[in-house]
PDB file of C-alpha atoms in Angstrom:
ATOM      1  CA  HIS W   1      82.864  12.962  61.804  1.00 79.00           C
ATOM      2  CA  VAL W   2      79.238  13.206  62.971  1.00 76.00           C
ATOM      3  CA  ILE W   3      78.804   9.430  62.734  1.00 75.00           C
ATOM      4  CA  ASP W   4      82.108   8.688  64.450  1.00 79.00           C
ATOM      5  CA  SER W   5      81.668  11.208  67.258  1.00 77.00           C
ATOM      6  CA  ARG W   6      77.882  10.769  67.564  1.00 68.00           C
ATOM      7  CA  ILE W   7      77.755  14.525  68.007  1.00 74.00           C
ATOM      8  CA  GLY W   8      76.387  17.013  65.519  1.00 76.00           C
ATOM      9  CA  SER W   9      74.095  19.909  64.899  1.00 81.00           C
ATOM     10  CA  PRO W  10      70.394  19.296  64.282  1.00 80.00           C
ATOM     11  CA  LEU W  11      71.045  19.986  60.613  1.00 87.00           C
ATOM     12  CA  THR W  12      73.916  17.533  60.148  1.00 88.00           C
ATOM     13  CA  LEU W  13      72.049  14.874  62.111  1.00 88.00           C
ATOM     14  CA  GLY W  14      68.940  15.590  60.014  1.00 89.00           C
ATOM     15  CA  ILE W  15      70.937  15.174  56.807  1.00 91.00           C
ATOM     16  CA  LEU W  16      72.173  11.810  58.068  1.00 90.00           C
ATOM     17  CA  TYR W  17      68.666  10.700  59.068  1.00 90.00           C
ATOM     18  CA  THR W  18      67.162  11.619  55.702  1.00 92.00           C
ATOM     19  CA  GLY W  19      70.040  10.198  53.680  1.00 92.00           C
ATOM     20  CA  LEU W  20      70.129   6.906  55.546  1.00 91.00           C
ATOM     21  CA  GLY W  21      66.334   6.633  55.485  1.00 92.00           C
ATOM     22  CA  GLN W  22      66.247   7.229  51.740  1.00 93.00           C
ATOM     23  CA  LEU W  23      68.958   4.598  51.230  1.00 94.00           C
ATOM     24  CA  GLN W  24      66.628   2.162  53.023  1.00 93.00           C
ATOM     25  CA  GLY W  25      63.844   3.086  50.591  1.00 93.00           C
ATOM     26  CA  TRP W  26      61.813   4.994  53.159  1.00 92.00           C
ATOM     27  CA  ASN W  27      59.803   8.125  52.361  1.00 94.00           C
ATOM     28  CA  VAL W  28      61.730  10.563  54.516  1.00 95.00           C
ATOM     29  CA  VAL W  29      62.217  14.330  54.160  1.00 95.00           C
ATOM     30  CA  GLY W  30      63.553  17.250  56.169  1.00 94.00           C
ATOM     31  CA  ILE W  31      60.973  19.617  57.657  1.00 92.00           C
ATOM     32  CA  ASP W  32      61.525  23.361  58.031  1.00 87.00           C
ATOM     33  CA  PHE W  33      60.485  23.697  61.668  1.00 85.00           C
ATOM     34  CA  PRO W  34      61.417  27.082  63.179  1.00 81.00           C
ATOM     35  CA  VAL W  35      63.569  25.745  66.001  1.00 74.00           C
ATOM     36  CA  HIS W  36      65.572  23.314  63.876  1.00 84.00           C
ATOM     37  CA  MET W  37      65.211  20.809  61.079  1.00 89.00           C
ATOM     38  CA  LEU W  38      62.922  17.912  61.881  1.00 92.00           C
ATOM     39  CA  ILE W  39      62.409  14.693  59.927  1.00 94.00           C
ATOM     40  CA  ARG W  40      59.151  13.367  58.467  1.00 94.00           C
ATOM     41  CA  ILE W  41      58.813   9.670  57.690  1.00 94.00           C
ATOM     42  CA  TYR W  42      55.609   8.717  55.942  1.00 90.00           C
ATOM     43  CA  GLY W  43      53.881   5.808  54.297  1.00 85.00           C
ATOM     44  CA  SER W  44      50.608   3.862  54.273  1.00 86.00           C
ATOM     45  CA  GLY W  45      48.698   7.069  54.989  1.00 87.00           C
ATOM     46  CA  LYS W  46      50.589   7.691  58.229  1.00 90.00           C
ATOM     47  CA  GLN W  47      53.467   9.938  59.147  1.00 90.00           C
ATOM     48  CA  LEU W  48      55.887  10.414  62.002  1.00 92.00           C
ATOM     49  CA  LEU W  49      57.832  13.529  62.867  1.00 91.00           C
ATOM     50  CA  ILE W  50      61.105  12.912  64.616  1.00 92.00           C
ATOM     51  CA  ASP W  51      63.690  15.141  66.215  1.00 91.00           C
ATOM     52  CA  PRO W  52      67.233  14.172  65.152  1.00 88.00           C
ATOM     53  CA  ILE W  53      68.841  16.148  67.970  1.00 84.00           C
ATOM     54  CA  ALA W  54      66.790  14.244  70.568  1.00 83.00           C
ATOM     55  CA  GLY W  55      68.013  10.846  69.429  1.00 81.00           C
ATOM     56  CA  GLY W  56      65.192  10.373  66.949  1.00 84.00           C
ATOM     57  CA  ARG W  57      62.403  10.933  69.456  1.00 89.00           C
ATOM     58  CA  ILE W  58      58.942  10.844  67.862  1.00 92.00           C
ATOM     59  CA  LEU W  59      57.187  14.186  68.274  1.00 90.00           C
ATOM     60  CA  SER W  60      53.485  14.607  68.964  1.00 88.00           C
ATOM     61  CA  SER W  61      51.542  17.738  68.050  1.00 85.00           C
ATOM     62  CA  GLN W  62      51.682  18.676  71.730  1.00 86.00           C
ATOM     63  CA  SER W  63      55.474  18.351  71.903  1.00 88.00           C
ATOM     64  CA  LEU W  64      55.779  20.452  68.720  1.00 86.00           C
ATOM     65  CA  ARG W  65      53.620  23.164  70.288  1.00 83.00           C
ATOM     66  CA  GLU W  66      55.734  23.085  73.453  1.00 85.00           C
ATOM     67  CA  LYS W  67      58.965  23.292  71.449  1.00 83.00           C
ATOM     68  CA  LEU W  68      57.621  26.254  69.466  1.00 82.00           C
ATOM     69  CA  ARG W  69      56.383  28.075  72.579  1.00 83.00           C
ATOM     70  CA  THR W  70      59.642  27.459  74.442  1.00 83.00           C
ATOM     71  CA  TYR W  71      61.620  29.249  71.754  1.00 78.00           C
ATOM     72  CA  TYR W  72      59.118  31.840  70.498  1.00 76.00           C
ATOM     73  CA  GLY W  73      56.733  32.522  73.363  1.00 73.00           C
ATOM     74  CA  LEU W  74      53.319  31.424  74.514  1.00 66.00           C
ATOM     75  CA  HIS W  75      51.485  33.264  71.735  1.00 73.00           C
ATOM     76  CA  GLN W  76      52.952  31.000  69.007  1.00 72.00           C
ATOM     77  CA  ARG W  77      50.709  28.452  67.324  1.00 75.00           C
ATOM     78  CA  LEU W  78      51.543  25.662  64.926  1.00 78.00           C
ATOM     79  CA  GLN W  79      50.988  26.773  61.329  1.00 76.00           C
ATOM     80  CA  PRO W  80      51.060  24.843  58.032  1.00 74.00           C
ATOM     81  CA  GLN W  81      54.430  26.423  57.150  1.00 79.00           C
ATOM     82  CA  HIS W  82      55.939  24.694  60.199  1.00 79.00           C
ATOM     83  CA  TYR W  83      55.511  21.405  58.302  1.00 83.00           C
ATOM     84  CA  GLN W  84      57.031  22.641  55.027  1.00 89.00           C
ATOM     85  CA  GLU W  85      59.389  20.163  53.347  1.00 93.00           C
ATOM     86  CA  LEU W  86      62.931  21.359  52.735  1.00 93.00           C
ATOM     87  CA  THR W  87      64.443  20.934  49.294  1.00 92.00           C
ATOM     88  CA  ASN W  88      68.003  19.649  48.959  1.00 89.00           C
ATOM     89  CA  ARG W  89      69.038  23.171  47.909  1.00 91.00           C
ATOM     90  CA  GLU W  90      67.472  24.679  51.040  1.00 92.00           C
ATOM     91  CA  ILE W  91      69.254  22.119  53.212  1.00 92.00           C
ATOM     92  CA  LEU W  92      72.566  22.880  51.497  1.00 92.00           C
ATOM     93  CA  LEU W  93      71.995  26.611  52.004  1.00 94.00           C
ATOM     94  CA  ARG W  94      71.307  26.065  55.708  1.00 91.00           C
ATOM     95  CA  LEU W  95      74.447  23.965  56.010  1.00 92.00           C
ATOM     96  CA  GLN W  96      76.563  26.618  54.277  1.00 94.00           C
ATOM     97  CA  LYS W  97      75.177  29.356  56.532  1.00 93.00           C
ATOM     98  CA  GLN W  98      75.948  27.200  59.559  1.00 91.00           C
ATOM     99  CA  LEU W  99      79.531  26.707  58.354  1.00 93.00           C
ATOM    100  CA  ILE W 100      79.932  30.448  57.698  1.00 95.00           C
ATOM    101  CA  ALA W 101      78.685  31.224  61.211  1.00 94.00           C
ATOM    102  CA  SER W 102      81.177  28.708  62.623  1.00 93.00           C
ATOM    103  CA  LEU W 103      84.036  30.363  60.727  1.00 95.00           C
ATOM    104  CA  LEU W 104      82.982  33.768  62.045  1.00 95.00           C
ATOM    105  CA  ARG W 105      82.905  32.471  65.628  1.00 95.00           C
ATOM    106  CA  GLU W 106      86.510  31.374  65.077  1.00 96.00           C
ATOM    107  CA  ASN W 107      87.313  34.814  63.588  1.00 93.00           C
ATOM    108  CA  LYS W 108      88.313  33.251  60.244  1.00 95.00           C
ATOM    109  CA  ILE W 109      87.098  36.204  58.182  1.00 93.00           C
ATOM    110  CA  ARG W 110      88.879  35.351  54.927  1.00 93.00           C
ATOM    111  CA  ASP W 111      87.555  31.785  54.993  1.00 96.00           C
ATOM    112  CA  ALA W 112      84.057  33.096  55.721  1.00 96.00           C
ATOM    113  CA  VAL W 113      84.335  35.484  52.740  1.00 96.00           C
ATOM    114  CA  PHE W 114      85.371  32.619  50.456  1.00 96.00           C
ATOM    115  CA  LEU W 115      82.561  30.340  51.648  1.00 96.00           C
ATOM    116  CA  THR W 116      79.981  33.132  51.373  1.00 96.00           C
ATOM    117  CA  GLU W 117      81.095  33.858  47.807  1.00 95.00           C
ATOM    118  CA  CYS W 118      80.837  30.145  46.969  1.00 94.00           C
ATOM    119  CA  THR W 119      77.373  29.969  48.522  1.00 95.00           C
ATOM    120  CA  GLN W 120      76.216  32.891  46.397  1.00 93.00           C
ATOM    121  CA  LEU W 121      76.949  30.831  43.283  1.00 92.00           C
ATOM    122  CA  PHE W 122      73.939  28.609  43.975  1.00 91.00           C
ATOM    123  CA  ALA W 123      71.912  31.137  45.980  1.00 92.00           C
ATOM    124  CA  PRO W 124      72.357  34.501  44.223  1.00 92.00           C
ATOM    125  CA  ASN W 125      68.979  35.801  45.412  1.00 93.00           C
ATOM    126  CA  GLU W 126      69.669  35.299  49.118  1.00 92.00           C
ATOM    127  CA  HIS W 127      69.818  38.945  50.197  1.00 93.00           C
ATOM    128  CA  ASP W 128      71.191  38.170  53.648  1.00 92.00           C
ATOM    129  CA  LEU W 129      74.279  36.649  51.990  1.00 92.00           C
ATOM    130  CA  TRP W 130      74.914  39.901  50.103  1.00 94.00           C
ATOM    131  CA  ARG W 131      74.584  41.918  53.316  1.00 93.00           C
ATOM    132  CA  GLN W 132      76.854  39.521  55.152  1.00 93.00           C
ATOM    133  CA  LEU W 133      79.437  39.628  52.369  1.00 93.00           C
ATOM    134  CA  ALA W 134      79.477  43.431  52.401  1.00 93.00           C
ATOM    135  CA  SER W 135      80.034  43.368  56.155  1.00 92.00           C
ATOM    136  CA  LEU W 136      82.821  40.811  55.760  1.00 94.00           C
ATOM    137  CA  TYR W 137      84.534  42.917  53.091  1.00 92.00           C
ATOM    138  CA  LEU W 138      84.458  45.884  55.479  1.00 90.00           C
ATOM    139  CA  SER W 139      86.008  43.686  58.166  1.00 87.00           C
ATOM    140  CA  LEU W 140      88.783  42.697  55.757  1.00 85.00           C
ATOM    141  CA  ILE W 141      89.498  46.354  54.994  1.00 83.00           C
ATOM    142  CA  HIS W 142      89.739  47.026  58.723  1.00 73.00           C
ATOM    143  CA  ILE W 143      92.017  43.999  59.253  1.00 66.00           C
ATOM    144  CA  SER W 144      94.361  44.969  56.440  1.00 61.00           C
ATOM    145  CA  ASP W 145      94.469  48.647  57.441  1.00 58.00           C
ATOM    146  CA  PRO W 146      93.510  49.141  61.113  1.00 57.00           C
ATOM    147  CA  THR W 147      94.011  52.930  60.839  1.00 61.00           C
ATOM    148  CA  ARG W 148      91.194  53.133  58.299  1.00 53.00           C
ATOM    149  CA  ARG W 149      87.822  53.917  59.791  1.00 51.00           C
TER     150      ARG W 149
END
């Protein structure tokens, strides 16, 4: 759908960029930047950071600082953790959380419960999933018995 529509979230576009780059034999990984997933392509001692949501625009250190300050305030500085590579598991977890949030926006509580439970199978130590699941269960109780408070 993302390829056909040419529209997607930074995460789904990032997954496409990394997957297609790896199929080409490139050294490409997802980067855990605070605003959204970025892509690092590296080789021959050089690297490029690109923004999948901006059409693959190459990012300079200055543009990264501006992006960070725009979202988190002028006091923010680039730190080594802003360049941390994402594992496939971390990318999958982000994708699942994005899908759960989408289901909740559509008020599909039961579907969100199911997807959260499935996500816990590969991420049992993600405490925010447990909190979210508890909240979803309470919502289901309220939906099934609106007189219950």
